[in-house]
Structures are given as C-alpha cells and as structure tokens.
PDB file of C-alpha atoms in Angstrom:
ATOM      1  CA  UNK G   1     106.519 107.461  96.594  1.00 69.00           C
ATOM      2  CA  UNK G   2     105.616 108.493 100.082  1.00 80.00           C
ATOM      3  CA  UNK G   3     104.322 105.531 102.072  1.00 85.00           C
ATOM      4  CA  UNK G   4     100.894 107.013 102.985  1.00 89.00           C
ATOM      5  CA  UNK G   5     100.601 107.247  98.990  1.00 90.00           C
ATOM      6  CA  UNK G   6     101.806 103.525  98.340  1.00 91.00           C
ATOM      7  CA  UNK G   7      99.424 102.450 101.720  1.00 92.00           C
ATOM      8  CA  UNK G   8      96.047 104.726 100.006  1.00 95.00           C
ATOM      9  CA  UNK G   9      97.253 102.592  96.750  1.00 95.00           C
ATOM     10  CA  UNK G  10      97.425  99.268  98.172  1.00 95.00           C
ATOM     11  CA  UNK G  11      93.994 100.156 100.163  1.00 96.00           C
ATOM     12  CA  UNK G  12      92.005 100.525  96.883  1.00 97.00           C
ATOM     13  CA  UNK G  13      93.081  98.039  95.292  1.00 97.00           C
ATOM     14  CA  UNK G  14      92.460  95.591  98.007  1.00 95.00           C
ATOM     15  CA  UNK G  15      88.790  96.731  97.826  1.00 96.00           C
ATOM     16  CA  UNK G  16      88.587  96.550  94.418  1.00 96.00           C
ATOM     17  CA  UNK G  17      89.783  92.821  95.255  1.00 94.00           C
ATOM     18  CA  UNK G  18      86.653  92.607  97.811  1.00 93.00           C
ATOM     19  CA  UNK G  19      84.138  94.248  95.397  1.00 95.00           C
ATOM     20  CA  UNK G  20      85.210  91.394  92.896  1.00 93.00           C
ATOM     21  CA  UNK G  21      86.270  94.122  90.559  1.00 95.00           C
ATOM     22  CA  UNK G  22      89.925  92.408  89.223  1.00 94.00           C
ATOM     23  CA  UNK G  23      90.337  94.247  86.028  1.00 95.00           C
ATOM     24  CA  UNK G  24      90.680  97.601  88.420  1.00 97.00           C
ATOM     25  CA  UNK G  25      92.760  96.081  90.828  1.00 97.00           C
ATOM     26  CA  UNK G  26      95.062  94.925  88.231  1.00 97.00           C
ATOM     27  CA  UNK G  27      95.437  98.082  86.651  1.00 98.00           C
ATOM     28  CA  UNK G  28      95.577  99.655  89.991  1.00 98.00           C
ATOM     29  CA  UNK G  29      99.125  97.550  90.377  1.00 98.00           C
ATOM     30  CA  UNK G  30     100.018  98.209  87.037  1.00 98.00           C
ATOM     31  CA  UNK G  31      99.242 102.294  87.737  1.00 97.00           C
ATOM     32  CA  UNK G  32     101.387 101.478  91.379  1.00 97.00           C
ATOM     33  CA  UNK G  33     104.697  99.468  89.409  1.00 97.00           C
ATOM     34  CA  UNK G  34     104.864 101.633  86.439  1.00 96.00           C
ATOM     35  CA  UNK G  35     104.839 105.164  88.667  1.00 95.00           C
ATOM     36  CA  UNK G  36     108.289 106.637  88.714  1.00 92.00           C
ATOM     37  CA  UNK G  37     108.003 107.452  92.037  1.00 92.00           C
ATOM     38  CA  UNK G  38     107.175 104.106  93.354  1.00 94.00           C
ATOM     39  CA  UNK G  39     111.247 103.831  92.820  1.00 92.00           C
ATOM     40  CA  UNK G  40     111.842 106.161  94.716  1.00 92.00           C
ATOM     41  CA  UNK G  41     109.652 104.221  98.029  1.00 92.00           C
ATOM     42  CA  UNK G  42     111.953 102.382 100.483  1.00 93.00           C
ATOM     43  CA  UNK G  43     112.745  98.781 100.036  1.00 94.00           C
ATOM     44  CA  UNK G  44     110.713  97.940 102.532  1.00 93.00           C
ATOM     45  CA  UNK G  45     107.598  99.617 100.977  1.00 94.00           C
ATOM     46  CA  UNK G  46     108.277  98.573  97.583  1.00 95.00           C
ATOM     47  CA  UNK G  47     108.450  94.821  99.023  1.00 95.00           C
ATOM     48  CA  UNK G  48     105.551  94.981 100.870  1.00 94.00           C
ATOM     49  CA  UNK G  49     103.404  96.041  97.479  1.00 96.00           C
ATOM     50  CA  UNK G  50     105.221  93.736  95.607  1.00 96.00           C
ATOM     51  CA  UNK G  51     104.739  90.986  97.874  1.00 95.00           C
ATOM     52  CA  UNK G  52     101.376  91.638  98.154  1.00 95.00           C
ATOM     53  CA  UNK G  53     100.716  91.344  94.342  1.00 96.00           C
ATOM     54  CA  UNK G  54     102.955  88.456  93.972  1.00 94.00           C
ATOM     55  CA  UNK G  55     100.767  86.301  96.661  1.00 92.00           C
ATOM     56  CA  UNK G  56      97.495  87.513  96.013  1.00 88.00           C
ATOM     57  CA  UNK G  57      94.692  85.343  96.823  1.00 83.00           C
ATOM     58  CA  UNK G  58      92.058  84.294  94.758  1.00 79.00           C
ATOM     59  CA  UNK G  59      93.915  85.535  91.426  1.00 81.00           C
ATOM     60  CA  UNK G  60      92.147  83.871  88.725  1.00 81.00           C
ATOM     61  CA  UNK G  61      93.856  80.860  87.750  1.00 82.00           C
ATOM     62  CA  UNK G  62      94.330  81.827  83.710  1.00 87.00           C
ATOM     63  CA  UNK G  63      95.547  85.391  82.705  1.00 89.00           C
ATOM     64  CA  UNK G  64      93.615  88.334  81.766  1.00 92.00           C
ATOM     65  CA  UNK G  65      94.941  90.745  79.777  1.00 95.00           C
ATOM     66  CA  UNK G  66      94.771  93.280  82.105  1.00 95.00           C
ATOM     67  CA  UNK G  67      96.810  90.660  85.070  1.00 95.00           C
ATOM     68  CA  UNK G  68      99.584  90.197  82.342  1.00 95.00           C
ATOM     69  CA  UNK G  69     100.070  93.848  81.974  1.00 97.00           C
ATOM     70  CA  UNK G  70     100.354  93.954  85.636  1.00 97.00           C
ATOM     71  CA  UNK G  71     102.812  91.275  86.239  1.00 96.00           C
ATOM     72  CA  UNK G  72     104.931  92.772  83.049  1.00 96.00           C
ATOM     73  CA  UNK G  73     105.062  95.617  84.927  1.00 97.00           C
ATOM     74  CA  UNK G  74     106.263  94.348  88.169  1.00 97.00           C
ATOM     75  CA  UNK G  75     109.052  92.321  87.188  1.00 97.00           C
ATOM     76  CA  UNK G  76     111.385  95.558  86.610  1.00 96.00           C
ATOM     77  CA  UNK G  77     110.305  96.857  90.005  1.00 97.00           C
ATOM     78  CA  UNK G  78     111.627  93.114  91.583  1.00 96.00           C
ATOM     79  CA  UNK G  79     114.394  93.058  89.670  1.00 96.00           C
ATOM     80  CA  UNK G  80     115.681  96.441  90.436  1.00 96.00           C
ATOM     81  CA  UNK G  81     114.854  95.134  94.230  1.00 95.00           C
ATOM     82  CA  UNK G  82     116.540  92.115  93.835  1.00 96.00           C
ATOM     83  CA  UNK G  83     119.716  94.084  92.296  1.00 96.00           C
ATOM     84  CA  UNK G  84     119.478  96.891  95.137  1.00 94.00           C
ATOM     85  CA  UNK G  85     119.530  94.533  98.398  1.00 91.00           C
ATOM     86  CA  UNK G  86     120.252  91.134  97.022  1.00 88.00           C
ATOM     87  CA  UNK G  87     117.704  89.681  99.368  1.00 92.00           C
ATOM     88  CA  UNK G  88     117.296  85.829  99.258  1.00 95.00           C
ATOM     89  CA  UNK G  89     113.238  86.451  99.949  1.00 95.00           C
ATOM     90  CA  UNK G  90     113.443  89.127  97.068  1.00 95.00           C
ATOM     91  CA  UNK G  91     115.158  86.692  94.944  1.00 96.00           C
ATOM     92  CA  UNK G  92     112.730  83.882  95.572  1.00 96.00           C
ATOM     93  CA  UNK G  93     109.238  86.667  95.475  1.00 96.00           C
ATOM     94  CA  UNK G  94     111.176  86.906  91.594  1.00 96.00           C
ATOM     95  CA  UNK G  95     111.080  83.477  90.770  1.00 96.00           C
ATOM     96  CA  UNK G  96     107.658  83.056  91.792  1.00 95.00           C
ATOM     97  CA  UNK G  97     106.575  86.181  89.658  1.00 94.00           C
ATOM     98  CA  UNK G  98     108.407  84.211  86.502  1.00 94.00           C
ATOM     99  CA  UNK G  99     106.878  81.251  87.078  1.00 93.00           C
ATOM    100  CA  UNK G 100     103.657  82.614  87.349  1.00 90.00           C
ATOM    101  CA  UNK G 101     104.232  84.333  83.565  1.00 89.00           C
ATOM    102  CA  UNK G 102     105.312  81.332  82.281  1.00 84.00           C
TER     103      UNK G 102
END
C-alpha cells in the first residue's frame, strides 16, 4: 500500500472518529489491516496505522462487534511487524493490543 493510500485511509477514519461515527471507523481499520496490500506498506507506515488504532482515544470502554473484528484483524498485521523488525516498541504496541482483547 502506497503511503498516500494508507494516509487518505487513516484521514477518514479519523473523521469518522470526529463525526462520532465508530462503527465506520472500525470497519475502516478492519478494511485498512485485512488489505493485502497494506503488507506490502513500509514498516514505518504500517506502525504508524497500527499505532494509531492501538492508542486510540475515546474507544468505547466495552467492545462492539464491529471494534472486535477490527482488533482480530490487526493482530496478524503486529505480529508479522513484530516478526519482521523485532522492535521492542512493536513488541510492547502487541501486548497492549492482547490485553485490550482479553
């Protein structure tokens, strides 16, 4: 995934954050996770967006349906992260992901 792509991505869902719409802003990261190409992003890129879901503010404290398809999806993306750099901040965005799903 080309960054301009991942950065138009990221850009709706943030607004569909603001507009208080969650449901499309979780399946907007789900849509992001699960795209073949997001693999194909940098690390750096794919960090970023993961990061970014991973510490989103204002995440309803109990999980939607639609928020634990989302994180589902994610993990493989982190974990495929985790396996390609072996980053200590990827490792520990990874634990925070699994303890958020319980």
């Amino acid at each position: 995934m080309q960054s301009q792509q991942m950065i138009q991505a990221l850009a709706q869902i943030t607004s569909d954050f603001r507009r208080g719409d969650m449901d499309a802003a979780y399946q907007g990261y789900r849509d992001l996770f699960s795209n073949p190409a997001f693999a194909q992003g940098t690390a750096q890129d794919r960090r970023h967006a993961l990061r970014q879901f991973v510490h989103t503010q204002g995440a309803p404290a109990e999980f939607t349906r639609t928020m634990r398809v989302a994180y589902d999806t994610a993990v493989g993306p982190l974990q495929t992260l985790v396996a390609e750099s072996d980053d200590p901040g990827d490792r520990e965005l990874l634990r925070a992901l699994k303890q958020r799903l319980g």
